[in-house]
XYZ file of C-alpha atoms in Angstrom:
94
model
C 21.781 -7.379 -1.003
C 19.621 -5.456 1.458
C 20.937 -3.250 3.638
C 18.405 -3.787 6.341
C 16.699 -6.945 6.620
C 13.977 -7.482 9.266
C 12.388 -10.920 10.111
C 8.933 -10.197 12.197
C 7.546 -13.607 14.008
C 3.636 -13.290 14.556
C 0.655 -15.162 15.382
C -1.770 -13.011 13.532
C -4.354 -14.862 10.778
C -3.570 -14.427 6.878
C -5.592 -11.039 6.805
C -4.822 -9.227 10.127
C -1.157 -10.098 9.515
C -2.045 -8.203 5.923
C -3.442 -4.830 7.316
C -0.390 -5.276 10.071
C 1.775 -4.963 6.751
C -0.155 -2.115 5.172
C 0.364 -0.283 8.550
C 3.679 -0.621 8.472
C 3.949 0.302 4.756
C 1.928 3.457 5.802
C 3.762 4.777 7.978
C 6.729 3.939 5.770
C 5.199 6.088 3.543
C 4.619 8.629 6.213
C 8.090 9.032 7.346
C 10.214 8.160 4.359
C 7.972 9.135 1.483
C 7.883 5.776 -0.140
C 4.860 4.512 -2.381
C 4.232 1.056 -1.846
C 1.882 -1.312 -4.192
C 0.801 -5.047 -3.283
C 1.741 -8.256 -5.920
C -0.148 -11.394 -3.820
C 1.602 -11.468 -0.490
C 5.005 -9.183 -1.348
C 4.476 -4.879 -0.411
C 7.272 -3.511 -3.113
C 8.472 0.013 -1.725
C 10.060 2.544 -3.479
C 11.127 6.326 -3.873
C 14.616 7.821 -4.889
C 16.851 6.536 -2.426
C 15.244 3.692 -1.293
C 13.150 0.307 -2.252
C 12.482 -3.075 -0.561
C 9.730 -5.353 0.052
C 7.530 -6.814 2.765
C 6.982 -10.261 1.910
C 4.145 -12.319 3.961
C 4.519 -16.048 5.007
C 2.654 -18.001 7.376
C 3.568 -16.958 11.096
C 6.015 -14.298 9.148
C 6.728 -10.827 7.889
C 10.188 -10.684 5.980
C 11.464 -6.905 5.356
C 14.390 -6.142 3.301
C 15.269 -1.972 2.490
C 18.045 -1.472 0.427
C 19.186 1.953 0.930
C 20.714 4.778 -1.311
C 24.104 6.246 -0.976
C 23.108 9.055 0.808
C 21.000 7.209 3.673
C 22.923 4.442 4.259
C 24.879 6.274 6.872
C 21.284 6.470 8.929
C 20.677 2.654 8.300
C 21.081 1.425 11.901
C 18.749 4.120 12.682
C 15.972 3.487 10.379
C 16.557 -0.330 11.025
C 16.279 0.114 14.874
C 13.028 2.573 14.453
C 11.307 0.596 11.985
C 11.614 -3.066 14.034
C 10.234 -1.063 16.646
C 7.324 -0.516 14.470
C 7.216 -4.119 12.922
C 6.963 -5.698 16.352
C 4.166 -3.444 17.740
C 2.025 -3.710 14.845
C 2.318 -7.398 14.161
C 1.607 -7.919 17.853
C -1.813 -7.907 17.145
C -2.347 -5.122 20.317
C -2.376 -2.174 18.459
């Protein structure tokens, strides 16, 4: 089970709502250190410690982070920064 799990509504078309993804898995990268690699519509996210996905559906982004024992103390954190993130990017106004 994930220990953060992020449900993004948008309004974006099938390939902005794509590069809205990438920029969130970038800066996931950025910040966390994770490498991330595309398989059709899911982002799979990983480094030592962490792992998830960012799975695309129609009108949808679907985030799910399961964290190691070491971070999960910081989980509401990283939850609450990355939503932040989610719901600029996928706003289509960035």
């Amino acid at each position: 089970m994930a220990d953060i799990s992020i449900t993004q509504k948008h309004k974006l078309p099938h390939k902005k709502a794509k590069a809205a993804a990438q920029k969130v898995a970038d800066q996931l990268a950025e910040e966390y250190g994770v490498t991330a690699e595309w398989d059709g519509d899911v982002l799979n996210f990983k480094r030592t410690g962490v792992s998830g996905t960012l799975a695309l559906a129609t009108h949808e982004a679907q985030l799910d982070i399961s964290l190691g024992f070491m971070l999960k103390a910081f989980a509401a954190t990283i939850e609450e920064h990355i939503h932040k993130n989610m719901k600029k990017v996928f706003s289509g106004k960035e």
